[in-house]
């Protein structure tokens, strides 16, 4: 906290640092995690010194990880966890043992560490960061991707494995006498007892409690109850020497099938995001930058060595044990290549037990912190590498490649949802058409419903258009969902076949203007559904069907006039804005005029 102990000043410092750095990091596509880390470094004792005691912050910030694991537990259920057992206890165990063995061997033979220290080093560095990994996956919406699900399974096993690893460190340090054995037995009984309390309480006590709270109708009491469950479970587990995060996960898991699951998640989510950000800030504050400046080669070299060891091992495990393809295996390795926050706890116990000296301990902590900091950069590089890789050419069956057509009246480009509806209506009217798409899977699916004339082909290639006998058609319908592709297709078709009428799907008003410039008729993809939603809403709010229909017709006519006017000035933002403001006022005046006319007509009818 600040040196003068002012809590408000600390809150202002944290919030200001986060508001300043996180949006900047997001804008640079580095992710919010790196922004929080940089904020911590900036306000910590190594740079500006605005926060003098990072340890006091770190303890509070651990609640962010606790809340994160609780919400993850809520989104699972015991049945889903049982389905994941092979990934959790199979792949997770393989990752920890293999990575720990390789790193421990390098520490033993390459760096001359004693065997007990090498074992703790290997297993501690085999752990990855739950908070960093899951937050990075969530930001990129990859939690449900194959590598995201496997990463979660591995991280869950690592959290479980941290418990016996913490108990193992004193034994490796030489505390293996009968007293230590007795302490170990006592610790084991405490762990089992605390887990039993959580399981029994979660199954038989929490639901009645939430039922009573829900009936009270007080949202603040509901929030307090949710926080009490999470923090109370974490506190109980911490007393028993178990990972607080694992205890919270267990509580969430027990409530996953509860009817109050969504209510709990909505109450916890805001606190989770704020405290998780505080956790990342505390990690940045704890970085010993003086050690980095004193020996940058050694520190950076250890960080690169850690990533260089874990990343290929994770890729190997992902491919062989997890069944991932090459790209997903690389993504798995990048997400989990860094060290983890539980290693901080393991290495602190190792230092206290005499396995590490103070300098080695500081070096290990800085190495893990830097590996966390480099993870967003690796994810960014991985995303660019994936985008730059040429997609493997899927073998196109000859019956999909050969376009067979007898002078179609309509050619459809794109057989997504919109293209399929157009095709169904044309087919019902016995109007001949040819459809083109570049997704083999979509083509085969559509053909499975009947003999639909859909073929593999890119409408941006002139030879494909010629093979589809586009020149003999009357209409060319562009139903692709990519605005750039549809615009370039309209440009190509209008140039090669100027006699052809083009109707194109438009994403927005700007896209409409671009298509109109090319001579195409533009149909906005959500326009008519939005009008229907508005009509039904007006009827539901008390207007008659006739009144609602009149309002929608009035809006449609007015909007088409505005669109035509804006087409003349759409490349001038100021004039477009002025036109929109004038149109809004004009529409309000027209609606008021319609209402007055309806009132006069109603009075005349009543008389």
Coordinates of C-alpha atoms in Angstrom, one line a residue:
X1 CA 0.0 0.0 0.0
X2 CA 1.2 3.6 -0.2
X3 CA 3.8 4.5 2.4
X4 CA 1.4 6.8 4.2
X5 CA -1.2 4.0 4.4
X6 CA -3.9 6.1 2.6
X7 CA -6.3 3.5 1.1
X8 CA -8.0 6.0 -1.1
X9 CA -4.7 7.1 -2.6
X10 CA -3.9 3.5 -3.3
X11 CA -7.2 3.0 -5.1
X12 CA -6.7 6.2 -7.2
X13 CA -3.2 5.0 -8.1
X14 CA -4.4 1.5 -9.2
X15 CA -7.3 2.8 -11.1
X16 CA -5.4 5.6 -12.9
X17 CA -2.6 3.2 -13.9
X18 CA -5.0 0.7 -15.2
X19 CA -7.1 3.3 -17.1
X20 CA -3.9 4.7 -18.6
X21 CA -2.1 1.5 -19.7
X22 CA -4.7 -1.1 -20.4
X23 CA -6.5 0.7 -23.2
X24 CA -3.1 1.6 -24.7
X25 CA -2.0 -2.1 -24.7
X26 CA -5.4 -3.2 -26.2
X27 CA -5.0 -0.6 -28.9
X28 CA -1.6 -1.9 -29.7
X29 CA -3.1 -5.4 -29.9
X30 CA -1.0 -6.6 -26.9
X31 CA -3.9 -7.6 -24.7
X32 CA -5.1 -6.3 -21.4
X33 CA -2.8 -8.6 -19.4
X34 CA 0.4 -6.9 -20.6
X35 CA -1.2 -3.5 -19.9
X36 CA -1.9 -4.5 -16.3
X37 CA 1.7 -5.9 -15.9
X38 CA 3.2 -2.6 -17.2
X39 CA 0.9 -0.6 -14.9
X40 CA 2.2 -2.7 -12.0
X41 CA 5.9 -2.1 -13.0
X42 CA 5.2 1.6 -13.4
X43 CA 3.6 2.2 -10.0
X44 CA 5.7 -0.3 -8.1
X45 CA 8.7 0.4 -5.9
X46 CA 11.2 -0.2 -8.7
X47 CA 10.0 2.8 -10.8
X48 CA 7.7 5.5 -9.4
X49 CA 7.4 4.0 -6.0
X50 CA 3.7 5.0 -5.6
X51 CA 3.0 1.7 -3.9
X52 CA 5.6 0.8 -1.3
X53 CA 4.5 -2.7 -0.2
X54 CA 3.6 -5.0 -3.1
X55 CA 3.1 -8.0 -0.8
X56 CA 0.1 -6.4 0.9
X57 CA -1.5 -5.9 -2.5
X58 CA -0.7 -9.4 -3.7
X59 CA -2.6 -11.1 -1.0
X60 CA -5.8 -9.2 -1.8
X61 CA -5.3 -9.6 -5.5
X62 CA -5.3 -13.4 -5.2
X63 CA -9.0 -13.1 -4.8
X64 CA -9.1 -12.3 -8.6
X65 CA -7.8 -15.8 -9.3
X66 CA -10.2 -17.3 -6.7
X67 CA -13.2 -15.6 -8.4
X68 CA -12.0 -16.7 -11.8
X69 CA -11.8 -20.3 -10.8
X70 CA -15.2 -20.1 -9.1
X71 CA -16.9 -18.9 -12.3
X72 CA -15.1 -21.6 -14.3
X73 CA -16.5 -24.2 -11.8
X74 CA -20.0 -22.7 -12.3
X75 CA -19.7 -23.2 -16.0
X76 CA -18.8 -26.8 -15.6
X77 CA -20.7 -29.6 -13.8
X78 CA -19.6 -32.8 -12.2
X79 CA -20.9 -34.7 -15.3
X80 CA -18.8 -32.5 -17.7
X81 CA -15.8 -32.8 -15.4
X82 CA -16.1 -36.6 -15.6
X83 CA -16.2 -36.4 -19.4
X84 CA -13.0 -34.4 -19.2
X85 CA -11.2 -36.8 -16.9
X86 CA -8.9 -38.2 -19.6
X87 CA -7.8 -34.7 -20.5
X88 CA -7.4 -33.5 -16.9
X89 CA -5.8 -36.6 -15.3
X90 CA -4.2 -38.0 -18.5
X91 CA -2.9 -35.1 -20.5
X92 CA -2.4 -32.9 -17.4
X93 CA -0.4 -35.5 -15.6
X94 CA 1.7 -36.2 -18.6
X95 CA 2.5 -32.5 -19.1
X96 CA 3.5 -32.0 -15.4
X97 CA 5.7 -35.1 -15.2
X98 CA 7.4 -34.7 -18.6
X99 CA 8.0 -31.0 -18.3
X100 CA 9.1 -31.4 -14.7
X101 CA 11.5 -34.2 -15.7
X102 CA 13.1 -32.2 -18.5
X103 CA 13.5 -29.0 -16.5
X104 CA 14.7 -30.8 -13.4
X105 CA 17.3 -32.8 -15.4
X106 CA 18.6 -29.5 -16.9
X107 CA 18.8 -27.9 -13.5
X108 CA 20.6 -30.9 -12.1
X109 CA 23.1 -31.5 -14.9
X110 CA 23.3 -28.2 -16.6
X111 CA 23.2 -25.8 -13.6
X112 CA 24.6 -28.1 -10.9
X113 CA 21.7 -27.9 -8.6
X114 CA 21.3 -30.5 -5.8
X115 CA 18.7 -33.2 -6.5
X116 CA 16.0 -31.9 -4.1
X117 CA 16.4 -28.4 -5.5
X118 CA 16.3 -29.7 -9.1
X119 CA 13.0 -31.7 -8.3
X120 CA 11.3 -28.6 -6.9
X121 CA 12.6 -26.4 -9.8
X122 CA 11.4 -28.9 -12.4
X123 CA 7.9 -29.4 -11.0
X124 CA 7.5 -25.7 -10.0
X125 CA 8.4 -24.4 -13.5
X126 CA 6.2 -27.1 -15.1
X127 CA 3.2 -25.2 -13.7
X128 CA 1.6 -22.5 -15.9
X129 CA -0.4 -19.4 -15.0
X130 CA -4.1 -20.2 -14.7
X131 CA -5.0 -16.5 -14.6
X132 CA -2.8 -15.5 -17.6
X133 CA -3.8 -18.5 -19.7
X134 CA -7.5 -18.4 -19.1
X135 CA -7.7 -14.6 -19.4
X136 CA -5.7 -14.7 -22.7
X137 CA -8.0 -17.4 -24.1
X138 CA -11.1 -15.5 -23.0
X139 CA -10.0 -12.3 -24.6
X140 CA -9.5 -14.1 -27.9
X141 CA -12.7 -16.1 -27.5
X142 CA -10.8 -19.4 -27.7
X143 CA -11.9 -21.1 -24.5
X144 CA -14.1 -23.4 -26.4
X145 CA -11.6 -24.1 -29.2
X146 CA -9.8 -27.5 -29.1
X147 CA -6.6 -26.0 -27.7
X148 CA -8.6 -23.9 -25.2
X149 CA -10.4 -26.9 -23.8
X150 CA -7.2 -28.8 -23.5
X151 CA -5.4 -25.8 -21.9
X152 CA -8.1 -25.6 -19.3
X153 CA -7.9 -29.3 -18.5
X154 CA -4.1 -29.0 -18.0
X155 CA -4.4 -25.9 -15.9
X156 CA -7.0 -27.6 -13.7
X157 CA -4.7 -30.6 -13.1
X158 CA -1.8 -28.2 -12.3
X159 CA -3.9 -26.5 -9.7
X160 CA -4.7 -29.9 -8.2
X161 CA -1.0 -31.0 -8.4
X162 CA 0.1 -27.8 -6.6
X163 CA -1.3 -29.2 -3.3
X164 CA 0.9 -32.3 -3.0
X165 CA 3.8 -30.3 -4.5
X166 CA 3.6 -27.8 -1.7
X167 CA 3.5 -30.6 0.9
X168 CA 6.5 -32.3 -0.9
X169 CA 8.9 -29.3 -0.6
X170 CA 9.6 -29.6 3.2
X171 CA 10.1 -33.4 2.8
X172 CA 12.7 -32.8 0.0
X173 CA 14.4 -30.2 2.2
X174 CA 15.1 -32.9 4.8
X175 CA 12.0 -32.8 7.0
X176 CA 11.3 -36.5 6.6
X177 CA 11.4 -37.6 10.3
X178 CA 8.5 -39.0 12.2
X179 CA 7.4 -35.6 13.4
X180 CA 7.3 -34.4 9.8
X181 CA 5.4 -37.6 8.9
X182 CA 2.9 -36.8 11.6
X183 CA 2.6 -33.3 10.4
X184 CA 2.0 -34.6 6.9
X185 CA -0.7 -37.0 8.1
X186 CA -2.3 -34.1 10.0
X187 CA -2.1 -31.9 7.0
X188 CA -3.7 -34.6 4.8
X189 CA -6.6 -35.1 7.3
X190 CA -7.2 -31.3 7.3
X191 CA -7.3 -31.2 3.5
X192 CA -9.8 -34.1 3.4
X193 CA -11.9 -32.6 6.1
X194 CA -12.0 -29.2 4.4
X195 CA -13.0 -30.8 1.1
X196 CA -15.7 -32.8 2.9
X197 CA -17.1 -29.6 4.5
X198 CA -17.2 -27.9 1.1
X199 CA -18.8 -30.8 -0.6
X200 CA -21.5 -31.4 2.1
X201 CA -22.1 -27.7 2.5
X202 CA -22.4 -27.1 -1.2
X203 CA -24.8 -30.0 -1.7
X204 CA -27.1 -29.6 1.3
X205 CA -26.7 -26.1 2.7
X206 CA -26.1 -23.6 0.0
X207 CA -29.3 -24.1 -2.0
X208 CA -31.6 -23.5 1.0
X209 CA -29.6 -20.4 1.8
X210 CA -29.8 -19.0 -1.7
X211 CA -33.5 -19.8 -1.7
X212 CA -34.1 -17.6 1.4
X213 CA -31.9 -14.8 0.0
X214 CA -33.7 -14.9 -3.4
X215 CA -37.1 -14.5 -1.6
X216 CA -35.8 -11.4 0.3
X217 CA -35.7 -9.6 -3.1
X218 CA -32.7 -7.6 -2.0
X219 CA -29.9 -7.6 -4.7
X220 CA -27.2 -6.3 -2.3
X221 CA -27.9 -9.3 0.0
X222 CA -27.6 -11.6 -3.0
X223 CA -24.3 -10.1 -3.9
X224 CA -23.0 -10.4 -0.4
X225 CA -24.1 -14.1 -0.2
X226 CA -22.3 -14.9 -3.4
X227 CA -19.1 -13.3 -2.2
X228 CA -19.5 -15.0 1.2
X229 CA -19.6 -18.4 -0.5
X230 CA -16.6 -17.8 -2.6
X231 CA -14.4 -16.0 -0.1
X232 CA -15.5 -18.3 2.7
X233 CA -14.6 -21.4 0.8
X234 CA -11.3 -20.0 -0.2
X235 CA -10.5 -19.0 3.4
X236 CA -11.5 -22.5 4.6
X237 CA -9.2 -24.1 2.1
X238 CA -6.4 -21.7 2.9
X239 CA -6.6 -22.7 6.6
X240 CA -6.3 -26.3 5.6
X241 CA -3.2 -25.6 3.4
X242 CA -5.1 -26.1 0.1
X243 CA -5.0 -23.8 -2.9
X244 CA -7.7 -21.1 -2.4
X245 CA -8.4 -21.1 -6.2
X246 CA -8.9 -24.9 -6.1
X247 CA -11.4 -24.6 -3.2
X248 CA -13.3 -21.9 -5.1
X249 CA -13.4 -24.1 -8.2
X250 CA -14.8 -26.9 -6.1
X251 CA -17.5 -24.7 -4.7
X252 CA -18.4 -23.5 -8.2
X253 CA -18.5 -27.0 -9.5
X254 CA -20.9 -28.1 -6.8
X255 CA -23.2 -25.2 -7.7
X256 CA -23.0 -25.7 -11.5
X257 CA -26.3 -27.6 -11.6
X258 CA -28.0 -25.2 -9.2
X259 CA -31.0 -23.1 -10.4
X260 CA -29.1 -20.0 -9.0
X261 CA -26.0 -20.5 -11.2
X262 CA -26.7 -17.6 -13.5
X263 CA -27.5 -15.3 -10.6
X264 CA -24.2 -16.2 -8.9
X265 CA -22.2 -15.7 -12.1
X266 CA -23.8 -12.2 -12.7
X267 CA -23.0 -11.2 -9.1
X268 CA -19.4 -12.3 -9.2
X269 CA -18.4 -11.3 -12.7
X270 CA -17.7 -7.5 -12.0
X271 CA -15.6 -8.3 -8.9
X272 CA -13.7 -11.0 -10.8
X273 CA -12.6 -8.7 -13.6
X274 CA -11.5 -5.9 -11.2
X275 CA -9.6 -8.2 -8.8
X276 CA -8.0 -10.2 -11.6
X277 CA -6.6 -7.0 -13.1
X278 CA -5.3 -6.1 -9.6
X279 CA -3.6 -9.6 -9.5
X280 CA -1.8 -8.8 -12.8
X281 CA -0.8 -5.4 -11.5
X282 CA 0.7 -7.0 -8.3
X283 CA 2.7 -9.4 -10.4
X284 CA 4.2 -6.4 -12.2
X285 CA 4.9 -4.6 -9.0
X286 CA 6.8 -7.6 -7.6
X287 CA 9.3 -7.7 -10.5
X288 CA 12.8 -7.2 -9.2
X289 CA 14.0 -4.9 -12.0
X290 CA 17.3 -4.1 -10.3
X291 CA 18.3 -7.8 -10.8
X292 CA 17.3 -7.5 -14.5
X293 CA 19.5 -4.5 -15.0
X294 CA 22.4 -6.0 -13.0
X295 CA 22.5 -9.3 -15.0
X296 CA 20.2 -9.0 -18.1
X297 CA 21.8 -11.7 -20.1
X298 CA 21.3 -14.4 -17.3
X299 CA 17.7 -13.3 -16.5
X300 CA 16.5 -13.0 -20.1
X301 CA 18.4 -16.2 -21.1
X302 CA 16.6 -18.2 -18.3
X303 CA 13.3 -16.8 -19.4
X304 CA 13.9 -17.7 -23.1
X305 CA 15.2 -21.1 -22.0
X306 CA 12.0 -21.8 -19.9
X307 CA 9.8 -20.9 -22.9
X308 CA 12.0 -22.8 -25.3
X309 CA 11.6 -25.9 -23.2
X310 CA 7.9 -25.8 -22.3
X311 CA 6.6 -24.7 -25.7
X312 CA 7.8 -27.7 -27.8
X313 CA 7.0 -30.1 -25.0
X314 CA 3.4 -28.7 -24.8
X315 CA 3.1 -29.0 -28.6
X316 CA 4.3 -32.6 -28.4
X317 CA 1.8 -33.5 -25.7
X318 CA -1.0 -31.6 -27.5
X319 CA -0.3 -33.6 -30.7
X320 CA 0.3 -37.0 -29.2
X321 CA -1.9 -37.1 -26.1
X322 CA -4.4 -34.4 -26.9
X323 CA -5.1 -35.2 -30.5
X324 CA -4.6 -31.5 -31.6
X325 CA -3.6 -30.5 -35.1
X326 CA -0.4 -28.6 -35.7
X327 CA -1.9 -25.1 -35.4
X328 CA -3.9 -25.9 -32.3
X329 CA -0.8 -27.5 -30.7
X330 CA 1.3 -24.4 -31.3
X331 CA -1.5 -22.3 -29.7
X332 CA -1.6 -24.6 -26.7
X333 CA 2.2 -24.3 -26.3
X334 CA 2.1 -20.5 -26.5
X335 CA -0.7 -20.1 -24.0
X336 CA 1.0 -22.4 -21.4
X337 CA 4.7 -21.8 -22.0
X338 CA 5.0 -19.2 -19.2
X339 CA 5.5 -20.0 -15.6
X340 CA 2.6 -19.8 -13.1
X341 CA 1.6 -18.0 -10.0
X342 CA 1.6 -21.2 -7.9
X343 CA 5.4 -21.5 -8.6
X344 CA 5.7 -18.3 -6.5
X345 CA 4.3 -20.2 -3.5
X346 CA 6.4 -23.3 -4.1
X347 CA 9.6 -21.5 -4.5
X348 CA 9.0 -19.3 -1.4
X349 CA 8.6 -22.5 0.7
X350 CA 11.8 -23.8 -1.0
X351 CA 13.7 -20.7 0.0
X352 CA 12.3 -20.8 3.6
X353 CA 13.4 -24.5 3.8
X354 CA 16.9 -23.7 2.5
X355 CA 16.6 -25.2 -1.0
X356 CA 17.3 -21.9 -2.7
X357 CA 19.3 -18.8 -1.7
X358 CA 17.8 -15.4 -1.9
X359 CA 19.4 -14.5 -5.2
X360 CA 18.2 -17.7 -7.0
X361 CA 14.7 -17.1 -5.5
X362 CA 14.6 -13.5 -6.9
X363 CA 15.9 -14.8 -10.3
X364 CA 13.3 -17.4 -10.5
X365 CA 10.5 -15.0 -9.6
X366 CA 11.7 -12.5 -12.2
X367 CA 12.1 -15.2 -14.8
X368 CA 8.4 -16.3 -14.3
X369 CA 7.2 -12.7 -14.4
X370 CA 9.0 -12.0 -17.6
X371 CA 7.7 -15.2 -19.1
X372 CA 4.2 -14.1 -18.2
X373 CA 4.9 -10.7 -19.8
X374 CA 6.1 -12.2 -23.0
X375 CA 3.0 -14.5 -23.4
X376 CA 0.7 -11.7 -25.0
X377 CA 3.5 -11.0 -27.5
X378 CA 3.8 -14.7 -28.3
X379 CA 0.1 -14.9 -28.7
X380 CA 0.1 -11.9 -31.1
X381 CA 3.0 -13.4 -33.1
X382 CA 1.2 -16.8 -33.2
X383 CA -2.0 -15.1 -34.5
X384 CA -0.1 -13.4 -37.2
X385 CA 1.7 -16.6 -38.1
X386 CA -1.6 -18.5 -38.4
X387 CA -3.1 -15.7 -40.6
X388 CA 0.0 -15.7 -42.9
X389 CA 0.1 -19.5 -43.3
X390 CA -1.4 -20.6 -46.6
X391 CA -4.5 -22.8 -45.8
X392 CA -3.9 -26.4 -46.8
X393 CA -5.7 -27.0 -50.1
X394 CA -8.5 -29.3 -49.4
X395 CA -9.0 -31.9 -52.1
X396 CA -12.0 -30.8 -54.2
X397 CA -14.0 -33.7 -55.6
X398 CA -14.4 -33.6 -59.3
X399 CA -18.2 -33.6 -59.2
X400 CA -18.0 -30.4 -57.2
X401 CA -15.4 -28.8 -59.4
X402 CA -17.0 -29.4 -62.8
X403 CA -19.7 -26.9 -63.3
X404 CA -22.6 -28.3 -65.4
X405 CA -25.2 -25.8 -66.5
X406 CA -27.7 -25.2 -69.3
X407 CA -27.9 -21.4 -69.6
X408 CA -29.0 -20.5 -66.1
X409 CA -31.3 -17.5 -65.7
X410 CA -29.7 -16.6 -62.3
X411 CA -26.1 -17.1 -60.9
X412 CA -25.8 -17.0 -57.1
X413 CA -22.4 -16.3 -55.4
X414 CA -22.4 -17.5 -51.8
X415 CA -24.5 -20.2 -50.4
X416 CA -24.8 -19.1 -46.8
X417 CA -28.1 -18.5 -45.1
X418 CA -29.2 -15.8 -47.5
X419 CA -28.0 -17.6 -50.6
X420 CA -29.8 -20.8 -49.6
X421 CA -33.1 -19.0 -49.2
X422 CA -32.8 -17.4 -52.7
X423 CA -31.9 -20.8 -54.1
X424 CA -34.9 -22.5 -52.5
X425 CA -37.4 -19.9 -53.8
X426 CA -35.9 -20.1 -57.3
X427 CA -36.1 -23.9 -57.3
X428 CA -39.7 -23.9 -56.1
X429 CA -40.5 -21.6 -59.1
X430 CA -38.6 -23.9 -61.5
X431 CA -36.2 -21.1 -62.4
X432 CA -32.8 -22.4 -63.5
X433 CA -29.8 -21.2 -61.5
X434 CA -26.2 -22.0 -60.7
X435 CA -24.7 -21.4 -57.3
X436 CA -21.0 -20.9 -56.5
X437 CA -19.3 -21.3 -53.1
X438 CA -15.8 -21.8 -51.8
X439 CA -16.6 -24.1 -48.8
X440 CA -16.5 -27.7 -49.7
X441 CA -18.3 -28.6 -46.4
X442 CA -21.2 -26.3 -47.1
X443 CA -21.5 -27.5 -50.7
X444 CA -21.6 -31.2 -49.6
X445 CA -24.2 -30.3 -46.9
X446 CA -26.4 -28.5 -49.3
X447 CA -26.2 -31.2 -51.9
X448 CA -27.2 -33.8 -49.3
X449 CA -30.7 -32.3 -49.2
X450 CA -31.2 -32.9 -52.9
X451 CA -29.8 -32.4 -56.3
X452 CA -29.0 -28.6 -55.9
X453 CA -26.8 -27.1 -58.7
X454 CA -24.2 -25.7 -56.3
X455 CA -20.5 -26.0 -57.3
X456 CA -17.1 -25.2 -55.9
X457 CA -15.8 -22.0 -57.4
X458 CA -14.5 -18.5 -56.6
X459 CA -16.7 -15.8 -58.2
X460 CA -13.7 -13.5 -58.3
X461 CA -12.1 -15.8 -61.0
X462 CA -13.2 -14.9 -64.6
X463 CA -12.8 -18.5 -65.7
X464 CA -15.2 -19.7 -63.0
X465 CA -17.8 -17.1 -64.1
X466 CA -17.4 -18.3 -67.7
X467 CA -17.7 -22.0 -66.7
X468 CA -21.0 -21.1 -64.9
X469 CA -22.2 -19.5 -68.1
X470 CA -22.7 -16.2 -66.4
X471 CA -23.0 -14.4 -69.7
X472 CA -26.2 -16.3 -70.5
X473 CA -27.9 -15.4 -67.2
X474 CA -30.3 -12.5 -66.5
X475 CA -29.4 -11.9 -62.9
X476 CA -26.3 -12.2 -60.7
X477 CA -27.1 -12.5 -57.0
X478 CA -24.2 -11.8 -54.6
X479 CA -25.0 -13.3 -51.2
X480 CA -21.5 -13.5 -49.7
X481 CA -21.1 -12.2 -46.1
X482 CA -17.8 -10.5 -46.8
X483 CA -18.3 -6.8 -47.9
X484 CA -14.9 -6.6 -49.6
X485 CA -15.5 -9.8 -51.6
X486 CA -19.0 -8.8 -52.6
X487 CA -17.8 -5.4 -53.8
X488 CA -15.0 -6.8 -55.8
X489 CA -17.3 -9.5 -57.3
X490 CA -19.8 -6.8 -58.3
X491 CA -17.0 -4.8 -59.9
X492 CA -15.7 -7.9 -61.9
X493 CA -19.2 -9.0 -63.0
X494 CA -20.3 -5.5 -64.1
X495 CA -17.1 -5.2 -66.1
X496 CA -17.2 -8.6 -67.8
X497 CA -21.0 -8.8 -68.3
X498 CA -22.4 -5.2 -68.4
X499 CA -25.8 -6.4 -69.6
X500 CA -26.3 -8.4 -66.4
X501 CA -28.5 -7.2 -63.6
X502 CA -26.7 -7.5 -60.2
X503 CA -28.4 -7.7 -56.8
X504 CA -26.0 -7.7 -53.9
X505 CA -26.2 -8.3 -50.2
X506 CA -25.0 -5.1 -48.4
X507 CA -23.5 -5.0 -44.9
X508 CA -24.3 -1.3 -44.1
X509 CA -25.1 2.1 -45.7
X510 CA -21.5 2.7 -46.7
X511 CA -21.5 -0.7 -48.5
X512 CA -24.8 0.3 -50.2
X513 CA -23.1 3.4 -51.7
X514 CA -20.1 1.4 -53.0
X515 CA -22.4 -1.2 -54.7
X516 CA -24.6 1.6 -56.2
X517 CA -21.5 3.1 -57.7
X518 CA -20.9 -0.2 -59.5
X519 CA -24.4 -0.3 -60.8
X520 CA -25.7 -3.0 -58.5
X521 CA -28.9 -3.1 -56.6
X522 CA -28.1 -3.2 -52.9
X523 CA -30.2 -5.0 -50.3
X524 CA -29.2 -4.4 -46.7
X525 CA -28.9 -7.7 -44.9
X526 CA -30.7 -6.8 -41.7
X527 CA -33.0 -4.0 -43.0
X528 CA -36.2 -5.8 -43.6
X529 CA -36.0 -8.0 -40.5
X530 CA -35.4 -4.8 -38.5
X531 CA -38.5 -3.2 -40.0
X532 CA -40.6 -6.3 -39.0
X533 CA -39.2 -6.2 -35.5
X534 CA -40.1 -2.5 -35.2
X535 CA -43.6 -3.2 -36.6
X536 CA -44.3 -5.9 -34.1
X537 CA -42.9 -3.7 -31.2
X538 CA -45.2 -0.8 -32.2
X539 CA -48.3 -3.2 -32.2
X540 CA -47.3 -4.5 -28.8
X541 CA -47.0 -1.0 -27.5
X542 CA -50.7 -0.2 -28.4
X543 CA -50.7 0.9 -32.1
X544 CA -53.2 -0.9 -34.4
X545 CA -51.8 -3.1 -37.2
X546 CA -52.9 -0.4 -39.7
X547 CA -51.1 2.3 -37.7
X548 CA -47.9 0.3 -37.3
X549 CA -47.9 -0.6 -41.1
X550 CA -48.3 3.1 -41.9
X551 CA -45.4 4.1 -39.7
X552 CA -43.2 1.4 -41.3
X553 CA -44.1 2.5 -44.8
X554 CA -43.5 6.1 -43.9
X555 CA -40.1 5.2 -42.4
X556 CA -39.1 3.0 -45.4
X557 CA -40.0 5.7 -47.9
X558 CA -38.2 8.4 -45.9
X559 CA -35.1 6.2 -45.4
X560 CA -34.9 5.4 -49.1
X561 CA -35.0 9.1 -49.9
X562 CA -32.3 9.9 -47.3
X563 CA -30.1 7.1 -48.6
X564 CA -30.4 8.5 -52.2
X565 CA -29.5 11.9 -50.9
X566 CA -26.5 10.6 -48.9
X567 CA -25.3 8.7 -52.0
X568 CA -24.4 12.1 -53.5
X569 CA -22.2 13.1 -50.6
X570 CA -21.2 9.8 -48.9
X571 CA -17.5 10.5 -49.2
X572 CA -17.9 13.7 -47.1
X573 CA -18.4 12.7 -43.4
X574 CA -19.5 16.2 -42.4
X575 CA -22.3 16.4 -45.0
X576 CA -23.4 12.8 -44.2
X577 CA -23.7 13.8 -40.5
X578 CA -25.7 16.9 -41.4
X579 CA -28.0 14.9 -43.7
X580 CA -28.6 12.3 -40.9
X581 CA -29.5 15.0 -38.4
X582 CA -31.9 16.8 -40.7
X583 CA -33.4 13.4 -41.6
X584 CA -34.0 12.5 -38.0
X585 CA -35.8 15.8 -37.4
X586 CA -37.8 15.4 -40.6
X587 CA -38.9 11.9 -39.6
X588 CA -40.1 13.0 -36.2
X589 CA -42.1 15.8 -37.9
X590 CA -43.7 13.3 -40.3
X591 CA -44.7 10.9 -37.6
X592 CA -46.3 13.7 -35.6
X593 CA -48.1 14.8 -38.7
X594 CA -49.4 11.2 -39.2
X595 CA -50.6 11.1 -35.6
X596 CA -52.5 14.4 -36.0
X597 CA -54.2 13.1 -39.2
X598 CA -55.2 9.9 -37.5
X599 CA -56.7 11.8 -34.5
X600 CA -58.7 14.1 -36.9
X601 CA -59.9 11.0 -38.8
X602 CA -60.9 9.3 -35.5
X603 CA -62.9 12.4 -34.4
X604 CA -64.6 12.8 -37.7
X605 CA -65.6 9.1 -37.6
X606 CA -66.9 9.5 -34.1
X607 CA -69.1 12.4 -35.1

